[in-house]
PDB file of C-alpha atoms in Angstrom:
ATOM      1  CA  GLY O   1       0.068  -0.086  -0.019  1.00 55.00           C
ATOM      2  CA  GLN O   2       0.897   4.149  -0.234  1.00 64.00           C
ATOM      3  CA  GLN O   3       3.532   4.753   2.240  1.00 69.00           C
ATOM      4  CA  LEU O   4       5.471   7.515   3.354  1.00 87.00           C
ATOM      5  CA  ASN O   5       8.982   8.073   3.176  1.00 94.00           C
ATOM      6  CA  GLN O   6      10.505   8.232   6.806  1.00 95.00           C
ATOM      7  CA  SER O   7      13.827   9.081   7.770  1.00 96.00           C
ATOM      8  CA  PRO O   8      16.131   8.053   9.298  1.00 96.00           C
ATOM      9  CA  GLN O   9      15.357   4.473   9.719  1.00 94.00           C
ATOM     10  CA  SER O  10      17.157   3.950  12.878  1.00 95.00           C
ATOM     11  CA  MET O  11      19.444   6.124  15.319  1.00 95.00           C
ATOM     12  CA  PHE O  12      21.238   5.502  18.160  1.00 96.00           C
ATOM     13  CA  ILE O  13      22.221   8.724  20.356  1.00 95.00           C
ATOM     14  CA  GLN O  14      23.496   9.655  23.525  1.00 96.00           C
ATOM     15  CA  GLU O  15      21.285  10.834  26.424  1.00 96.00           C
ATOM     16  CA  GLY O  16      20.723  14.611  26.431  1.00 97.00           C
ATOM     17  CA  GLU O  17      21.364  14.924  22.777  1.00 97.00           C
ATOM     18  CA  ASP O  18      18.754  16.246  20.309  1.00 97.00           C
ATOM     19  CA  VAL O  19      17.015  14.317  17.744  1.00 96.00           C
ATOM     20  CA  SER O  20      15.273  15.235  14.812  1.00 97.00           C
ATOM     21  CA  MET O  21      13.079  12.758  11.996  1.00 97.00           C
ATOM     22  CA  ASN O  22      11.172  13.654   8.961  1.00 97.00           C
ATOM     23  CA  CYS O  23       8.575  12.243   6.784  1.00 97.00           C
ATOM     24  CA  THR O  24       7.721  13.191   3.280  1.00 96.00           C
ATOM     25  CA  SER O  25       4.749  12.501   0.721  1.00 93.00           C
ATOM     26  CA  SER O  26       4.396  12.413  -2.864  1.00 88.00           C
ATOM     27  CA  SER O  27       0.818  13.966  -2.437  1.00 87.00           C
ATOM     28  CA  ILE O  28      -0.377  16.966  -0.406  1.00 89.00           C
ATOM     29  CA  PHE O  29      -1.850  15.998   3.236  1.00 89.00           C
ATOM     30  CA  ASN O  30      -4.423  17.777   5.435  1.00 87.00           C
ATOM     31  CA  THR O  31      -3.313  16.007   8.847  1.00 87.00           C
ATOM     32  CA  TRP O  32       0.138  14.885  10.097  1.00 91.00           C
ATOM     33  CA  LEU O  33       0.435  12.868  13.024  1.00 90.00           C
ATOM     34  CA  TRP O  34       3.377  11.590  14.735  1.00 94.00           C
ATOM     35  CA  TYR O  35       3.068   8.554  17.532  1.00 94.00           C
ATOM     36  CA  LYS O  36       5.678   6.400  19.101  1.00 96.00           C
ATOM     37  CA  GLN O  37       5.052   2.785  19.652  1.00 95.00           C
ATOM     38  CA  ASP O  38       6.776   1.080  22.839  1.00 92.00           C
ATOM     39  CA  PRO O  39       7.308  -3.101  22.363  1.00 83.00           C
ATOM     40  CA  GLY O  40       4.336  -4.850  22.397  1.00 79.00           C
ATOM     41  CA  GLU O  41       1.937  -2.138  22.472  1.00 86.00           C
ATOM     42  CA  GLY O  42       0.045   0.230  20.420  1.00 91.00           C
ATOM     43  CA  PRO O  43       0.966   3.573  19.051  1.00 92.00           C
ATOM     44  CA  VAL O  44       0.272   6.435  21.257  1.00 91.00           C
ATOM     45  CA  LEU O  45      -0.508   9.940  19.462  1.00 89.00           C
ATOM     46  CA  LEU O  46       2.206  12.563  20.448  1.00 94.00           C
ATOM     47  CA  ILE O  47       1.421  15.529  18.364  1.00 93.00           C
ATOM     48  CA  ALA O  48      -1.303  16.117  15.805  1.00 90.00           C
ATOM     49  CA  LEU O  49      -0.981  18.952  13.009  1.00 91.00           C
ATOM     50  CA  TYR O  50      -3.751  20.244  10.808  1.00 88.00           C
ATOM     51  CA  LYS O  51      -2.363  23.549   9.193  1.00 91.00           C
ATOM     52  CA  ALA O  52       0.315  23.720   6.961  1.00 93.00           C
ATOM     53  CA  GLY O  53       3.126  25.689   8.871  1.00 95.00           C
ATOM     54  CA  GLU O  54       1.970  24.796  12.072  1.00 94.00           C
ATOM     55  CA  LEU O  55       4.287  24.496  14.794  1.00 96.00           C
ATOM     56  CA  THR O  56       3.556  22.483  17.832  1.00 95.00           C
ATOM     57  CA  SER O  57       5.483  21.355  20.756  1.00 96.00           C
ATOM     58  CA  ASN O  58       4.367  18.760  23.394  1.00 95.00           C
ATOM     59  CA  GLY O  59       6.701  19.205  26.183  1.00 96.00           C
ATOM     60  CA  ARG O  60      10.527  18.356  24.627  1.00 97.00           C
ATOM     61  CA  LEU O  61       8.588  17.540  21.205  1.00 97.00           C
ATOM     62  CA  THR O  62       8.047  19.707  18.856  1.00 98.00           C
ATOM     63  CA  ALA O  63       6.633  19.045  15.452  1.00 97.00           C
ATOM     64  CA  GLN O  64       5.826  21.316  12.671  1.00 97.00           C
ATOM     65  CA  PHE O  65       3.281  20.782   9.328  1.00 96.00           C
ATOM     66  CA  GLY O  66       5.509  21.598   6.285  1.00 96.00           C
ATOM     67  CA  ILE O  67       4.388  24.698   4.322  1.00 95.00           C
ATOM     68  CA  THR O  68       4.161  22.628   1.037  1.00 93.00           C
ATOM     69  CA  ARG O  69       1.993  20.089   3.108  1.00 92.00           C
ATOM     70  CA  LYS O  70       4.133  17.271   1.624  1.00 93.00           C
ATOM     71  CA  ASP O  71       6.285  16.831   4.655  1.00 95.00           C
ATOM     72  CA  SER O  72       6.349  17.085   8.519  1.00 97.00           C
ATOM     73  CA  PHE O  73       9.611  16.781  10.948  1.00 97.00           C
ATOM     74  CA  LEU O  74       9.521  15.817  14.440  1.00 98.00           C
ATOM     75  CA  ASN O  75      12.215  17.236  16.984  1.00 98.00           C
ATOM     76  CA  ILE O  76      13.182  15.868  20.197  1.00 97.00           C
ATOM     77  CA  SER O  77      15.123  17.835  22.438  1.00 97.00           C
ATOM     78  CA  ALA O  78      17.541  17.022  25.641  1.00 97.00           C
ATOM     79  CA  SER O  79      16.565  12.607  24.858  1.00 97.00           C
ATOM     80  CA  ILE O  80      16.467  10.690  27.795  1.00 96.00           C
ATOM     81  CA  PRO O  81      16.313   6.796  27.853  1.00 94.00           C
ATOM     82  CA  SER O  82      12.443   6.719  27.812  1.00 94.00           C
ATOM     83  CA  ASP O  83      12.394   8.473  24.659  1.00 96.00           C
ATOM     84  CA  VAL O  84      13.316   4.554  23.322  1.00 95.00           C
ATOM     85  CA  GLY O  85      11.109   3.280  20.957  1.00 95.00           C
ATOM     86  CA  ILE O  86       9.614   3.454  17.269  1.00 95.00           C
ATOM     87  CA  TYR O  87       8.368   6.822  16.099  1.00 96.00           C
ATOM     88  CA  PHE O  88       5.834   6.827  13.425  1.00 95.00           C
ATOM     89  CA  CYS O  89       4.576   9.616  11.309  1.00 94.00           C
ATOM     90  CA  ALA O  90       1.197   9.406   9.564  1.00 90.00           C
ATOM     91  CA  GLY O  91      -0.787  11.514   6.918  1.00 87.00           C
ATOM     92  CA  ASN O  92      -4.532  11.964   6.199  1.00 80.00           C
ATOM     93  CA  GLY O  93      -5.353  12.936   2.654  1.00 73.00           C
ATOM     94  CA  ASN O  94      -8.855  14.679   1.464  1.00 63.00           C
ATOM     95  CA  ALA O  95      -9.656  12.424  -1.524  1.00 53.00           C
ATOM     96  CA  GLY O  96     -13.168  12.553  -1.420  1.00 49.00           C
ATOM     97  CA  ASN O  97     -14.106  10.422   2.037  1.00 47.00           C
ATOM     98  CA  ASN O  98     -10.877   8.891   2.080  1.00 50.00           C
ATOM     99  CA  ARG O  99      -9.752   9.189   5.775  1.00 58.00           C
ATOM    100  CA  LYS O 100      -7.323   6.332   5.758  1.00 70.00           C
ATOM    101  CA  LEU O 101      -4.077   7.105   7.422  1.00 78.00           C
ATOM    102  CA  ILE O 102      -0.948   6.759   5.570  1.00 84.00           C
ATOM    103  CA  TRP O 103       2.094   5.676   7.756  1.00 88.00           C
ATOM    104  CA  GLY O 104       5.819   5.883   7.313  1.00 92.00           C
ATOM    105  CA  LEU O 105       7.868   2.607   8.262  1.00 92.00           C
ATOM    106  CA  GLY O 106       9.006   4.245  11.490  1.00 94.00           C
ATOM    107  CA  THR O 107      12.469   5.549  13.200  1.00 95.00           C
ATOM    108  CA  SER O 108      13.745   3.481  15.774  1.00 95.00           C
ATOM    109  CA  LEU O 109      15.346   5.415  18.539  1.00 96.00           C
ATOM    110  CA  ALA O 110      17.729   4.075  21.105  1.00 95.00           C
ATOM    111  CA  VAL O 111      19.227   6.305  23.616  1.00 94.00           C
ATOM    112  CA  ASN O 112      22.515   5.666  25.463  1.00 92.00           C
ATOM    113  CA  PRO O 113      22.230   6.611  28.910  1.00 90.00           C
TER     114      PRO O 113
ATOM    115  CA  LYS F   1     -11.652   7.582  30.614  1.00 61.00           C
ATOM    116  CA  ALA F   2     -10.645   3.867  29.107  1.00 75.00           C
ATOM    117  CA  GLY F   3      -8.835   3.525  26.421  1.00 91.00           C
ATOM    118  CA  VAL F   4      -9.305   1.216  23.552  1.00 95.00           C
ATOM    119  CA  THR F   5      -9.452  -2.635  24.557  1.00 96.00           C
ATOM    120  CA  GLN F   6      -8.342  -5.650  22.331  1.00 97.00           C
ATOM    121  CA  THR F   7      -8.709  -9.007  23.292  1.00 97.00           C
ATOM    122  CA  PRO F   8      -7.245 -11.361  22.961  1.00 97.00           C
ATOM    123  CA  ARG F   9      -3.643 -10.126  23.605  1.00 95.00           C
ATOM    124  CA  TYR F  10      -1.780 -13.047  22.101  1.00 96.00           C
ATOM    125  CA  LEU F  11      -3.285 -15.736  19.876  1.00 96.00           C
ATOM    126  CA  ILE F  12      -1.801 -18.769  17.838  1.00 97.00           C
ATOM    127  CA  LYS F  13      -3.433 -20.607  15.278  1.00 97.00           C
ATOM    128  CA  THR F  14      -2.463 -22.774  12.413  1.00 97.00           C
ATOM    129  CA  ARG F  15      -2.677 -22.629   8.634  1.00 97.00           C
ATOM    130  CA  GLY F  16      -6.339 -22.944   7.498  1.00 97.00           C
ATOM    131  CA  GLN F  17      -8.048 -22.033  10.642  1.00 97.00           C
ATOM    132  CA  GLN F  18     -10.056 -18.802  11.235  1.00 97.00           C
ATOM    133  CA  VAL F  19      -9.401 -16.379  13.788  1.00 98.00           C
ATOM    134  CA  THR F  20     -11.957 -13.573  15.371  1.00 98.00           C
ATOM    135  CA  LEU F  21     -10.512 -10.200  16.786  1.00 98.00           C
ATOM    136  CA  SER F  22     -12.207  -8.063  19.090  1.00 98.00           C
ATOM    137  CA  CYS F  23     -12.114  -4.508  19.863  1.00 98.00           C
ATOM    138  CA  SER F  24     -13.657  -1.955  22.412  1.00 97.00           C
ATOM    139  CA  PRO F  25     -13.296   1.578  21.526  1.00 96.00           C
ATOM    140  CA  ILE F  26     -13.114   4.335  23.527  1.00 94.00           C
ATOM    141  CA  SER F  27     -16.621   5.490  25.132  1.00 93.00           C
ATOM    142  CA  GLY F  28     -18.304   7.897  23.049  1.00 91.00           C
ATOM    143  CA  HIS F  29     -16.319   7.025  19.644  1.00 91.00           C
ATOM    144  CA  ARG F  30     -18.012   5.570  16.996  1.00 91.00           C
ATOM    145  CA  SER F  31     -15.293   4.918  14.120  1.00 90.00           C
ATOM    146  CA  VAL F  32     -12.973   1.937  14.506  1.00 93.00           C
ATOM    147  CA  SER F  33     -10.190   1.148  12.494  1.00 92.00           C
ATOM    148  CA  TRP F  34      -8.433  -2.034  11.844  1.00 95.00           C
ATOM    149  CA  TYR F  35      -4.693  -2.310  10.900  1.00 94.00           C
ATOM    150  CA  GLN F  36      -2.291  -5.099  10.267  1.00 95.00           C
ATOM    151  CA  GLN F  37       1.614  -4.487  11.613  1.00 93.00           C
ATOM    152  CA  THR F  38       4.833  -6.150  10.248  1.00 90.00           C
ATOM    153  CA  PRO F  39       8.181  -5.309  10.262  1.00 80.00           C
ATOM    154  CA  GLY F  40       8.448  -4.924   6.558  1.00 74.00           C
ATOM    155  CA  GLN F  41       5.808  -3.550   5.783  1.00 77.00           C
ATOM    156  CA  GLY F  42       4.669  -1.220   8.774  1.00 83.00           C
ATOM    157  CA  LEU F  43       1.194  -0.342   9.497  1.00 87.00           C
ATOM    158  CA  GLN F  44      -1.374  -1.363   6.583  1.00 89.00           C
ATOM    159  CA  PHE F  45      -4.714   0.153   6.779  1.00 88.00           C
ATOM    160  CA  LEU F  46      -7.370  -2.796   6.699  1.00 93.00           C
ATOM    161  CA  PHE F  47     -10.670  -1.091   7.161  1.00 91.00           C
ATOM    162  CA  GLU F  48     -12.940   1.537   9.044  1.00 91.00           C
ATOM    163  CA  TYR F  49     -16.470   1.011  10.517  1.00 93.00           C
ATOM    164  CA  PHE F  50     -18.648   3.918  11.541  1.00 91.00           C
ATOM    165  CA  SER F  51     -22.104   3.376  12.846  1.00 90.00           C
ATOM    166  CA  GLU F  52     -22.020   0.049  12.077  1.00 93.00           C
ATOM    167  CA  THR F  53     -21.011   0.252   8.355  1.00 93.00           C
ATOM    168  CA  GLN F  54     -17.986  -0.402   6.461  1.00 92.00           C
ATOM    169  CA  ARG F  55     -16.572   3.122   5.659  1.00 86.00           C
ATOM    170  CA  ASN F  56     -13.383   2.531   4.024  1.00 85.00           C
ATOM    171  CA  LYS F  57     -11.686  -0.552   3.168  1.00 88.00           C
ATOM    172  CA  GLY F  58      -8.010  -1.058   2.726  1.00 88.00           C
ATOM    173  CA  ASN F  59      -6.353  -3.555  -0.114  1.00 88.00           C
ATOM    174  CA  PHE F  60      -6.648  -6.824   1.538  1.00 94.00           C
ATOM    175  CA  PRO F  61      -8.108 -10.069   0.642  1.00 96.00           C
ATOM    176  CA  GLY F  62     -11.536 -11.150   1.240  1.00 96.00           C
ATOM    177  CA  ARG F  63     -10.082 -13.425   4.010  1.00 97.00           C
ATOM    178  CA  PHE F  64     -10.523 -10.354   5.956  1.00 98.00           C
ATOM    179  CA  SER F  65     -13.497  -8.943   7.349  1.00 97.00           C
ATOM    180  CA  GLY F  66     -15.160  -7.112   9.723  1.00 97.00           C
ATOM    181  CA  ARG F  67     -18.052  -5.602  11.527  1.00 97.00           C
ATOM    182  CA  GLN F  68     -19.422  -3.444  14.061  1.00 97.00           C
ATOM    183  CA  PHE F  69     -22.233  -3.928  16.557  1.00 97.00           C
ATOM    184  CA  SER F  70     -24.681  -1.024  17.688  1.00 95.00           C
ATOM    185  CA  ASN F  71     -22.480  -0.108  20.937  1.00 94.00           C
ATOM    186  CA  SER F  72     -19.439   0.526  18.177  1.00 95.00           C
ATOM    187  CA  ARG F  73     -17.680  -2.388  19.408  1.00 97.00           C
ATOM    188  CA  SER F  74     -15.746  -4.337  16.313  1.00 97.00           C
ATOM    189  CA  GLU F  75     -14.867  -7.505  15.337  1.00 98.00           C
ATOM    190  CA  MET F  76     -12.353  -8.451  12.710  1.00 98.00           C
ATOM    191  CA  ASN F  77     -12.334 -12.226  11.385  1.00 98.00           C
ATOM    192  CA  VAL F  78      -9.444 -13.913   9.166  1.00 97.00           C
ATOM    193  CA  SER F  79     -10.360 -16.686   7.248  1.00 95.00           C
ATOM    194  CA  THR F  80      -8.193 -19.665   5.819  1.00 96.00           C
ATOM    195  CA  LEU F  81      -5.123 -18.279   7.950  1.00 97.00           C
ATOM    196  CA  GLU F  82      -1.771 -17.930   5.935  1.00 97.00           C
ATOM    197  CA  LEU F  83       1.892 -18.006   7.942  1.00 96.00           C
ATOM    198  CA  GLY F  84       1.943 -14.265   6.207  1.00 95.00           C
ATOM    199  CA  ASP F  85      -0.986 -13.333   8.232  1.00 97.00           C
ATOM    200  CA  SER F  86       1.135 -13.527  11.568  1.00 96.00           C
ATOM    201  CA  ALA F  87       1.154  -9.944  12.719  1.00 96.00           C
ATOM    202  CA  LEU F  88       0.088  -7.465  15.302  1.00 95.00           C
ATOM    203  CA  TYR F  89      -3.387  -6.672  14.655  1.00 97.00           C
ATOM    204  CA  LEU F  90      -4.244  -3.181  15.705  1.00 96.00           C
ATOM    205  CA  CYS F  91      -7.202  -1.202  16.345  1.00 95.00           C
ATOM    206  CA  ALA F  92      -7.920   2.538  16.684  1.00 92.00           C
ATOM    207  CA  SER F  93     -10.883   4.609  17.466  1.00 91.00           C
ATOM    208  CA  SER F  94     -11.774   7.922  16.807  1.00 87.00           C
ATOM    209  CA  SER F  95     -14.741   9.938  18.021  1.00 82.00           C
ATOM    210  CA  ARG F  96     -15.890  12.427  14.867  1.00 70.00           C
ATOM    211  CA  GLY F  97     -18.065  11.931  11.919  1.00 51.00           C
ATOM    212  CA  ALA F  98     -17.663  11.443   8.030  1.00 47.00           C
ATOM    213  CA  GLY F  99     -15.772  13.971   5.913  1.00 44.00           C
ATOM    214  CA  VAL F 100     -13.973  15.180   8.875  1.00 47.00           C
ATOM    215  CA  THR F 101     -10.318  14.537   9.716  1.00 56.00           C
ATOM    216  CA  ASP F 102      -9.684  13.376  13.329  1.00 66.00           C
ATOM    217  CA  THR F 103      -7.282  11.472  15.584  1.00 74.00           C
ATOM    218  CA  GLN F 104      -7.228   8.113  16.219  1.00 81.00           C
ATOM    219  CA  TYR F 105      -6.403   6.447  19.422  1.00 86.00           C
ATOM    220  CA  PHE F 106      -4.838   2.870  18.926  1.00 91.00           C
ATOM    221  CA  GLY F 107      -5.397  -0.330  21.769  1.00 94.00           C
ATOM    222  CA  PRO F 108      -2.488  -2.437  22.396  1.00 94.00           C
ATOM    223  CA  GLY F 109      -3.187  -4.868  19.607  1.00 96.00           C
ATOM    224  CA  THR F 110      -3.496  -8.528  19.094  1.00 97.00           C
ATOM    225  CA  ARG F 111      -0.231 -10.620  18.186  1.00 95.00           C
ATOM    226  CA  LEU F 112      -1.304 -13.425  15.918  1.00 97.00           C
ATOM    227  CA  THR F 113       1.067 -15.936  15.005  1.00 97.00           C
ATOM    228  CA  VAL F 114       0.310 -18.627  12.302  1.00 97.00           C
ATOM    229  CA  LEU F 115       2.142 -21.830  12.316  1.00 96.00           C
TER     230      LEU F 115
END
């Protein structure tokens, strides 16, 4: 099925470092969502973006909805061990009544204490 | 408010069998979507139900089916299981009606293993 291009695929960083990951799409989206998934659990919503150019923060996390509406990024500042997990971006187009979320393949984050 | 619940959490079946997974959405949510998650393919959309009607469908064979009850609880069924059906099946609920983008909240998933 259709997927977003999410990068990087994995990251291994030191505690305290900042992290940046992004997603790009070939089509325009009206919504960008960022989720985190811990092992054995379902994804948990971190940030939702609904407007082009929107910049939203949730604690140490900041995400932006790209101006072109075809990309989004997520930044994590001052990483801590509990940030470990897989981060997914997801987008929602507006083709008629199509509300299916399109997902990136995830960025696996490992944090070295 | 209780989150999305899925049962069972783990399931082991053999090829050719069928399986039924259950999902209870967040109270008040009327939309339930199902996803298949595998390491190589990520999350793949199966279908979405809203007010007991299938509203969207992904590109999965007819062996995958679902339904939604009047209390918004949903079940998905996979018949004639194949090895490739081994995956984490996630259910997500959301509150709003058709034509409005909204946010989905996920359950913990059912881990299905087909032997």
